[in-house]
PDB file of C-alpha atoms in Angstrom:
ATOM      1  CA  UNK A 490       0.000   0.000   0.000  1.00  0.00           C
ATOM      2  CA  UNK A 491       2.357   2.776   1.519  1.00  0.00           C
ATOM      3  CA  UNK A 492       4.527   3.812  -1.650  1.00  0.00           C
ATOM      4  CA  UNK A 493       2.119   1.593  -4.442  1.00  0.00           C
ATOM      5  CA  UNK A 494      -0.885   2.598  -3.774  1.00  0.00           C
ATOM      6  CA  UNK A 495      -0.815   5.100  -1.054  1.00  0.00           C
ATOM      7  CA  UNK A 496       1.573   8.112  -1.068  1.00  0.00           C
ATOM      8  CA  UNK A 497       4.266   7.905   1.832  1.00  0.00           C
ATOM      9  CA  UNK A 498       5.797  11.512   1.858  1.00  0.00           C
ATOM     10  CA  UNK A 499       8.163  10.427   4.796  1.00  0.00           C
ATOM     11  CA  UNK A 500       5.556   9.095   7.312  1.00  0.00           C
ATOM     12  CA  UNK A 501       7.329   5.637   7.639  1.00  0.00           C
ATOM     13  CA  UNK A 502      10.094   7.398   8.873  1.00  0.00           C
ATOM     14  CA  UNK A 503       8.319   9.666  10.817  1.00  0.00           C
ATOM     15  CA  UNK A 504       6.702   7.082  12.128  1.00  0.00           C
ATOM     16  CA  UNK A 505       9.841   5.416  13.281  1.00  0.00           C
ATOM     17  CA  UNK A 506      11.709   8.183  14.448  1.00  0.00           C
ATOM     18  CA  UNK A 507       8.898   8.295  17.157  1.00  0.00           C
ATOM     19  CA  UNK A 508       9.081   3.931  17.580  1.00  0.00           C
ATOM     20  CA  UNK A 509      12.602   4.151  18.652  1.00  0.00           C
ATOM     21  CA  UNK A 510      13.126   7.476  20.527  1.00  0.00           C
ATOM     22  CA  UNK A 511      12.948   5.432  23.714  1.00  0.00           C
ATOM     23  CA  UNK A 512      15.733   3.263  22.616  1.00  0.00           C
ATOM     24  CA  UNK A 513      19.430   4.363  23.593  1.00  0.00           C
ATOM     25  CA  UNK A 514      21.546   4.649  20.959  1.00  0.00           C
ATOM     26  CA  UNK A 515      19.135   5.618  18.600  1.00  0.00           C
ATOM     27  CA  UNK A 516      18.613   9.440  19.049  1.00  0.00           C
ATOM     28  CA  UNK A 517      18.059  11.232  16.211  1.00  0.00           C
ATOM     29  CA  UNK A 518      21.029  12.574  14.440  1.00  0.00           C
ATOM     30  CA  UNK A 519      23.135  10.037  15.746  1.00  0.00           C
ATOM     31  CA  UNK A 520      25.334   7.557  13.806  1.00  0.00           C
ATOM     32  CA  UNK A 521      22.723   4.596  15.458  1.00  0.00           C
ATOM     33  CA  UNK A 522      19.872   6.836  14.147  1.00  0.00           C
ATOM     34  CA  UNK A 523      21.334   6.841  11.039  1.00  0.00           C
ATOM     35  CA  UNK A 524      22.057   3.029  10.605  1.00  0.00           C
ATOM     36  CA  UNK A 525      19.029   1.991  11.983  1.00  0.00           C
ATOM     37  CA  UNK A 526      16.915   4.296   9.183  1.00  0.00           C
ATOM     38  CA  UNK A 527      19.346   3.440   6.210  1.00  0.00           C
ATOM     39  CA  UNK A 528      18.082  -0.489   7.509  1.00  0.00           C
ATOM     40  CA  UNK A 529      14.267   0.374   7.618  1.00  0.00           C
ATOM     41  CA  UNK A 530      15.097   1.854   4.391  1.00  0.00           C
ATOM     42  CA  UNK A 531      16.450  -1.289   2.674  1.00  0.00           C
ATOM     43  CA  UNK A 532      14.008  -3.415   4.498  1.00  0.00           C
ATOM     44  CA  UNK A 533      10.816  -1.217   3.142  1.00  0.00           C
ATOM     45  CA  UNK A 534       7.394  -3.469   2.493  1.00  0.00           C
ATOM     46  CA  UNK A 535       8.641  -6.171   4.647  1.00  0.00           C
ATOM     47  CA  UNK A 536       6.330  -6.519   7.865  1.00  0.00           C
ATOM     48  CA  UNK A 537       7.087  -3.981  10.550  1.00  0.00           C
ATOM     49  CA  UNK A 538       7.319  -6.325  13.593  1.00  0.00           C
ATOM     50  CA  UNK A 539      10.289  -8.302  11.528  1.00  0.00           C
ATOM     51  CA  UNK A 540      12.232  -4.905  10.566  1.00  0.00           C
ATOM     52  CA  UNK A 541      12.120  -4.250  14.388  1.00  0.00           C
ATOM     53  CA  UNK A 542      13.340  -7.735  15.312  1.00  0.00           C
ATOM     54  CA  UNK A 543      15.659  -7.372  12.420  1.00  0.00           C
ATOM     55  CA  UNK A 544      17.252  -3.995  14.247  1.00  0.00           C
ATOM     56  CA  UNK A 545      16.883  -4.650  17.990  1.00  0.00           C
ATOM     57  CA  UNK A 546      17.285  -7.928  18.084  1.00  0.00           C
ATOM     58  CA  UNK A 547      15.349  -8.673  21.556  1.00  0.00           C
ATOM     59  CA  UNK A 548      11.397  -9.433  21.004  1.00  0.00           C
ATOM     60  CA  UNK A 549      10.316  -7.788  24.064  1.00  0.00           C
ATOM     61  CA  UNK A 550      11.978  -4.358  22.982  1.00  0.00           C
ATOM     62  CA  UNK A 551      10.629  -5.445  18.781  1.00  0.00           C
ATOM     63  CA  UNK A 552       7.266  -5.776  20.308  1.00  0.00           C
ATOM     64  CA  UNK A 553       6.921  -2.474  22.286  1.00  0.00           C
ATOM     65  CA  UNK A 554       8.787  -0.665  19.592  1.00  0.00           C
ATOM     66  CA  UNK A 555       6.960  -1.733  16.591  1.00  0.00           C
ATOM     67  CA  UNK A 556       3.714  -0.663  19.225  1.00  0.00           C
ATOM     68  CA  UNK A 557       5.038   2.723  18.940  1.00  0.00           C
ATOM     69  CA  UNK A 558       5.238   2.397  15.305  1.00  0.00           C
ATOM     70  CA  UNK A 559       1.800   1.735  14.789  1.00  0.00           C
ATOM     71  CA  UNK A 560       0.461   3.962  16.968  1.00  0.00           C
ATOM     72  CA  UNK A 561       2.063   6.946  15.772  1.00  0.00           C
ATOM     73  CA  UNK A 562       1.507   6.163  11.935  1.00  0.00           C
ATOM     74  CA  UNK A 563      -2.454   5.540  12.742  1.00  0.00           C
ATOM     75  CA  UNK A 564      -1.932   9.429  14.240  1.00  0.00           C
ATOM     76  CA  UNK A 565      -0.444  10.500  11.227  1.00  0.00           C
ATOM     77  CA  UNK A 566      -3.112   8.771   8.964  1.00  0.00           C
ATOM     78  CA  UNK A 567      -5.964   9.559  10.878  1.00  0.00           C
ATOM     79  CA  UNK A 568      -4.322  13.630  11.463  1.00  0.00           C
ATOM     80  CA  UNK A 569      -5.222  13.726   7.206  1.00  0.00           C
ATOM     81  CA  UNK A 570      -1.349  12.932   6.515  1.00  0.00           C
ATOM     82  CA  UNK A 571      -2.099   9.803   4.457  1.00  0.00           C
ATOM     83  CA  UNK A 572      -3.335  10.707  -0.031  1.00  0.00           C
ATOM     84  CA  UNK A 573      -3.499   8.142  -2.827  1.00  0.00           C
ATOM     85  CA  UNK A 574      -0.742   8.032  -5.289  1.00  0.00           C
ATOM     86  CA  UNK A 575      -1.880  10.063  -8.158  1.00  0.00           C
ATOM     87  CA  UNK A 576      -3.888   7.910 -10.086  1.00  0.00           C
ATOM     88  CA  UNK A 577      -3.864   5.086  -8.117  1.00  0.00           C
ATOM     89  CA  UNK A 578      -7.955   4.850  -7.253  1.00  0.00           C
ATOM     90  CA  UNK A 579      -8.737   4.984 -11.114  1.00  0.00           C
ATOM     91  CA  UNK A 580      -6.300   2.544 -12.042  1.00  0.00           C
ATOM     92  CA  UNK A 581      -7.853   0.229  -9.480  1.00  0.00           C
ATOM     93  CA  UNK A 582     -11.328   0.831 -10.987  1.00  0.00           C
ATOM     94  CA  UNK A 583     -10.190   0.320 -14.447  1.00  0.00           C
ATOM     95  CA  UNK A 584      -8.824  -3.094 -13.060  1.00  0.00           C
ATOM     96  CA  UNK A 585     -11.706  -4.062 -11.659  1.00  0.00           C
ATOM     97  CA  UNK A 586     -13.376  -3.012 -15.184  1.00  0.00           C
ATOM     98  CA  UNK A 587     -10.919  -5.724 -16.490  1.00  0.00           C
ATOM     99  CA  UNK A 588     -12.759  -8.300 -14.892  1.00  0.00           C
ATOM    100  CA  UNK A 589      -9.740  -8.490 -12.432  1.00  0.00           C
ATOM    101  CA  UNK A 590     -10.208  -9.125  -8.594  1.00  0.00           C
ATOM    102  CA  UNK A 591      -7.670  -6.532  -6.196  1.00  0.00           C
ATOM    103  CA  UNK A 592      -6.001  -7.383  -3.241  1.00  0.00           C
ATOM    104  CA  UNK A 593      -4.231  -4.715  -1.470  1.00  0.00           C
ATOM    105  CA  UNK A 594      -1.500  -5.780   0.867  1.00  0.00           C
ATOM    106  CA  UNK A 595       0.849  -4.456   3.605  1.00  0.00           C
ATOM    107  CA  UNK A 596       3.878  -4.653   6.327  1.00  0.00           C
ATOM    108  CA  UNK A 597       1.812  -2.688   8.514  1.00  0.00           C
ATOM    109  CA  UNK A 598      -0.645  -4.547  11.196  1.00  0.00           C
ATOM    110  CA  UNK A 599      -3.917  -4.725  10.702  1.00  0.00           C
ATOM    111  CA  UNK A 600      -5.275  -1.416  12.848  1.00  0.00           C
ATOM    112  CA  UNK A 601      -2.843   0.839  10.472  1.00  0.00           C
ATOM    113  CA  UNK A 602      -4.017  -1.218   7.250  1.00  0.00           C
ATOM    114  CA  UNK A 603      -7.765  -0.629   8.820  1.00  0.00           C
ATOM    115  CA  UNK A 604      -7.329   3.179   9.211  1.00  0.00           C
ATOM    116  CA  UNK A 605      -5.619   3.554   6.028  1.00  0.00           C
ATOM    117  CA  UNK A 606      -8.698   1.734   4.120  1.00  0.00           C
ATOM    118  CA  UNK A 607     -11.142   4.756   6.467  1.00  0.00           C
ATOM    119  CA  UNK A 608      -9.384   7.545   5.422  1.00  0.00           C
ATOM    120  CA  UNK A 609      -9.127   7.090   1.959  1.00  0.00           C
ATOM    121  CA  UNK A 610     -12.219   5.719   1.726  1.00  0.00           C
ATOM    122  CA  UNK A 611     -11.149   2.530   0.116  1.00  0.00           C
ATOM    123  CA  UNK A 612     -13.329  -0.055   2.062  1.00  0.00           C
ATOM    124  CA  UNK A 613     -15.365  -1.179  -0.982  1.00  0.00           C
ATOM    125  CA  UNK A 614     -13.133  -0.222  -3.711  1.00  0.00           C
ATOM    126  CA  UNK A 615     -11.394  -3.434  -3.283  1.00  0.00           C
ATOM    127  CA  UNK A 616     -12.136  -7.298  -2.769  1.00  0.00           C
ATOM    128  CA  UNK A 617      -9.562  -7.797   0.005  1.00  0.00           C
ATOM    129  CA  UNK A 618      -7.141  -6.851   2.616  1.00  0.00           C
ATOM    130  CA  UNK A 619      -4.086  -8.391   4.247  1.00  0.00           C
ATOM    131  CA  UNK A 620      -2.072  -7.852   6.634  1.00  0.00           C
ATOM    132  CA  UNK A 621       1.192  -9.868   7.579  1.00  0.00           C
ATOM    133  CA  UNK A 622      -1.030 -11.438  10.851  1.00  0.00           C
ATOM    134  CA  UNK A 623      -3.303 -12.590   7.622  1.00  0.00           C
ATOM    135  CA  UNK A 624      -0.424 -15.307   7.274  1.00  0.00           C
ATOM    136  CA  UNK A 625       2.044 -17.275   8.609  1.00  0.00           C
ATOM    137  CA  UNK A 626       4.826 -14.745   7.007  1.00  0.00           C
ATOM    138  CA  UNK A 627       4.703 -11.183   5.837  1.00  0.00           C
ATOM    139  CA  UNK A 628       7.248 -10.638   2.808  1.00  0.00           C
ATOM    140  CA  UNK A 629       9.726 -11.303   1.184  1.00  0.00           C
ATOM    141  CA  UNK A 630       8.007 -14.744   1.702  1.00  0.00           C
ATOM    142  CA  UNK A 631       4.947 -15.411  -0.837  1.00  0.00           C
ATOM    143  CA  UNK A 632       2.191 -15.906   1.936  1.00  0.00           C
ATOM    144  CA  UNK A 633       0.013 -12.794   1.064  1.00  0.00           C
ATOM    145  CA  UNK A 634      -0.173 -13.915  -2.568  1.00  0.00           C
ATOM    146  CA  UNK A 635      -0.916 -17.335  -2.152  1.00  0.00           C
ATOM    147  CA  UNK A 636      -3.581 -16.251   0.301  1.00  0.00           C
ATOM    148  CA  UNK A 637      -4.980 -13.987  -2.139  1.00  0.00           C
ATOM    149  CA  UNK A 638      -4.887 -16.689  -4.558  1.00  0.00           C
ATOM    150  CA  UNK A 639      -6.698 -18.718  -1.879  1.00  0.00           C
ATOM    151  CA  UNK A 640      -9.737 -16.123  -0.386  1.00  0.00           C
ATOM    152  CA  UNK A 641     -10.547 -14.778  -4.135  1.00  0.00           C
ATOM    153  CA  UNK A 642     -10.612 -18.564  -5.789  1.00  0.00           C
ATOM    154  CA  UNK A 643      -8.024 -18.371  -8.380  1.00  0.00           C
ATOM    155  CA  UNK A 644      -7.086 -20.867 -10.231  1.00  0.00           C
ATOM    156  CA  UNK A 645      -3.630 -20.703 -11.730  1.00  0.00           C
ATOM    157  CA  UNK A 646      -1.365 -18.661 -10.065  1.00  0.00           C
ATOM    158  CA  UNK A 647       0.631 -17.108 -13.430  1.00  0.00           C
ATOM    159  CA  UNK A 648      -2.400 -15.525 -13.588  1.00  0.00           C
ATOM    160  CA  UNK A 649      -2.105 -13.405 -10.714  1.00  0.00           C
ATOM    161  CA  UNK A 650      -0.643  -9.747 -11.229  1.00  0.00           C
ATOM    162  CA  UNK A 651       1.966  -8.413  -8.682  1.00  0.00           C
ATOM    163  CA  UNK A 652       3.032  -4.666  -8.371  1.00  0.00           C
ATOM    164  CA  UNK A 653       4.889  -3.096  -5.347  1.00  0.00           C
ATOM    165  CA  UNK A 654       6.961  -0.189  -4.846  1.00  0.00           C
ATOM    166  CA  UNK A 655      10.132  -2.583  -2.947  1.00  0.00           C
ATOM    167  CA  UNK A 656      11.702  -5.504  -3.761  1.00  0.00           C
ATOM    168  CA  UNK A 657      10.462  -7.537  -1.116  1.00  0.00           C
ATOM    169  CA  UNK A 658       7.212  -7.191  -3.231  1.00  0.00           C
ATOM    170  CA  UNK A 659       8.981  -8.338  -6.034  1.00  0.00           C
ATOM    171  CA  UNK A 660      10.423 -11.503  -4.253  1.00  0.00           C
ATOM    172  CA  UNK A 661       7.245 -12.425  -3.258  1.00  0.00           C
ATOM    173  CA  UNK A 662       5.319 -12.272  -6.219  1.00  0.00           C
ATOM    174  CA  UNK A 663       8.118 -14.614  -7.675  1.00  0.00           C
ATOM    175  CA  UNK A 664       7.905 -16.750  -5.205  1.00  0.00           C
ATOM    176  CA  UNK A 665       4.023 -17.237  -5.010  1.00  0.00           C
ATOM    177  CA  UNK A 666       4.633 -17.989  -8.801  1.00  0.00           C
ATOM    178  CA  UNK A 667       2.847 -15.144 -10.246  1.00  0.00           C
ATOM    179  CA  UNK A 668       2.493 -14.216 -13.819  1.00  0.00           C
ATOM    180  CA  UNK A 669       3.587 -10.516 -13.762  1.00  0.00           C
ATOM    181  CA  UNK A 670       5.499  -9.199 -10.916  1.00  0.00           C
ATOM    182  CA  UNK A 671       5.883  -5.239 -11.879  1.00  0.00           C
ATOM    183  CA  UNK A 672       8.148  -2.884  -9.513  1.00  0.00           C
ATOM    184  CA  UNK A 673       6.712   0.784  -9.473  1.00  0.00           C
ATOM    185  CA  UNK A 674       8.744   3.803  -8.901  1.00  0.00           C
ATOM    186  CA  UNK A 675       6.801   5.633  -6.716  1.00  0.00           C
ATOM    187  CA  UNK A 676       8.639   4.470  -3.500  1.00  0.00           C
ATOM    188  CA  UNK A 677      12.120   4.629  -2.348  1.00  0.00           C
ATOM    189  CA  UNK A 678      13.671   1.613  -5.387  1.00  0.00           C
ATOM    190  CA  UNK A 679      14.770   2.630  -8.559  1.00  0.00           C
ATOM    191  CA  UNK A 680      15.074   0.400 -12.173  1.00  0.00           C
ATOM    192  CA  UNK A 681      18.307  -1.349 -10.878  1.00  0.00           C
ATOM    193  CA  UNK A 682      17.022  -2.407  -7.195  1.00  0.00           C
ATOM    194  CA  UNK A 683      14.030  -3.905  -9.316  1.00  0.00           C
ATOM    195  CA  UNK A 684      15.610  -5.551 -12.169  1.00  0.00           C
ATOM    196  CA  UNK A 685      18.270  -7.538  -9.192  1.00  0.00           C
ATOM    197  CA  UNK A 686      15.405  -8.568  -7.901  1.00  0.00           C
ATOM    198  CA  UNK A 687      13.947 -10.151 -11.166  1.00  0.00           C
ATOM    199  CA  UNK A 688      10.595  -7.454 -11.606  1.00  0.00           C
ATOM    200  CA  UNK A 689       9.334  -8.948 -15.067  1.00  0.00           C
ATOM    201  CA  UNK A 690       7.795  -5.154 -15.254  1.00  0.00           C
ATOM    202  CA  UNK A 691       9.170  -1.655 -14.184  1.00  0.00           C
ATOM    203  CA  UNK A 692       6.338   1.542 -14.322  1.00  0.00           C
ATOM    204  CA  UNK A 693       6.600   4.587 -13.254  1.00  0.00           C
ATOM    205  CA  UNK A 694       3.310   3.986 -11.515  1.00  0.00           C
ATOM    206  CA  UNK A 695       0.425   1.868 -10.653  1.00  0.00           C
ATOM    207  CA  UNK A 696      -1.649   3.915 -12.686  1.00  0.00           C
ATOM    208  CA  UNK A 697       0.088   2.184 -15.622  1.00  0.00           C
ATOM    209  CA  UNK A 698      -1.108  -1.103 -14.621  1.00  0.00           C
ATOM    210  CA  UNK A 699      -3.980  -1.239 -16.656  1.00  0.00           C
ATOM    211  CA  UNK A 700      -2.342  -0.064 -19.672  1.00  0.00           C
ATOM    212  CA  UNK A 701       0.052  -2.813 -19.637  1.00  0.00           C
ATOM    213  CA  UNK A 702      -2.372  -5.397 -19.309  1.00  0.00           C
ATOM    214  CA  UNK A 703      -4.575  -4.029 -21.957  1.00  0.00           C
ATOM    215  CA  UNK A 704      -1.717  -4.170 -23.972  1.00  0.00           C
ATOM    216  CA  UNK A 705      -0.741  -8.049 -23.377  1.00  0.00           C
ATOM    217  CA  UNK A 706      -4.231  -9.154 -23.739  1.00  0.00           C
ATOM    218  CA  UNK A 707      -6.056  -7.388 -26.163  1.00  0.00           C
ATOM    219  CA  UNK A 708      -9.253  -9.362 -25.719  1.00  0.00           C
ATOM    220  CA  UNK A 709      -9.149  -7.246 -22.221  1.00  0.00           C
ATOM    221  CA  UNK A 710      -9.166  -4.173 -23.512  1.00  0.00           C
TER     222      UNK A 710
END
């Protein structure tokens, strides 16, 4: 969602800057600060509570920390801080006018993904939500797809379309053995982060989504 879908402008990291404050070492400014964000950075669309295992290394302080997260991203959302991407809400209608079913998935926990859905208004615009509690594992792993695959009945999986703004989106769309797995630039990666990670598809945005697929299936369009 946050950088596909849904533009960011910074409130991850504003987000985190309040999750860790109570941490030592980890003021902001610091050189901890600084490592610590360059890793949330390169661990982007993976699910929160694992990027704060990931840095702190002690559940107990992951747990209360990734708390924090939420909370003060739900603030932030539900403050007016949280917009579209440009584009995004037609493209998904013009999806949906393809016949196709839309999933829209996230590394945040459910109450974020929840207030995110309210404030944009998204609740019926699309046929399901997940969240990395949805699943076993959150990405890189292919969980979300495959239960997406599972909840909305379909029945070959290189029929399923993946876009995502990180590379963990990419590896899991591989992984779940989907069809078209398309990076989009409107996050933090760029062209070469997504072609390492084997993006069959790079667009500037969502919004070009339904273009492409008009364009590989004419009988679609």
């Amino acid at each position: 969602m946050a950088g596909t879908t849904v533009r960011d402008d910074g409130l991850v990291e504003k987000a985190f800057t309040v999750s860790v404050a109570a941490e030592d070492g980890f003021t902001p400014g610091s050189a901890g600060y600084e490592r610590a964000l360059r890793f949330v950075r390169e661990t982007m669309g993976q699910s929160k509570i694992e990027v704060f295992r990931g840095l702190l290394g002690d559940e107990g302080r992951a747990v209360a920390a990734n708390a924090r997260f939420e909370e003060a991203y739900g603030d932030l959302v539900r403050a007016g801080h949280v917009q579209p991407i440009p584009g995004a809400e037609a493209a998904i209608r013009s999806l949906r006018g393809l016949g196709l079913s839309i999933a829209l998935t996230t590394g945040f926990a459910r109450p974020t993904q929840d207030a995110i859905l309210e404030a944009l208004g998204w609740r019926s615009l699309v046929d399901l939500a997940l969240c990395p509690s949805d699943v076993p594992r959150g990405r890189p792993y292919p969980d979300m797809v495959l239960a997406a695959v599972l909840r909305l009945g379909v029945t070959d999986v290189r029929s399923v379309v993946v876009a995502g703004d990180t590379p963990s989106d990419i590896y899991s769309g591989l992984r779940a053995g989907a069809g078209i797995v398309a990076g989009v630039l409107t996050g933090l990666s760029d062209l070469e982060a997504f072609s390492a990670a084997g993006a069959t598809h790079v667009l500037a945005s969502v919004n070009e989504l339904p273009g492409l697929l008009r364009a590989m299936s004419p009988r679609a369009a």
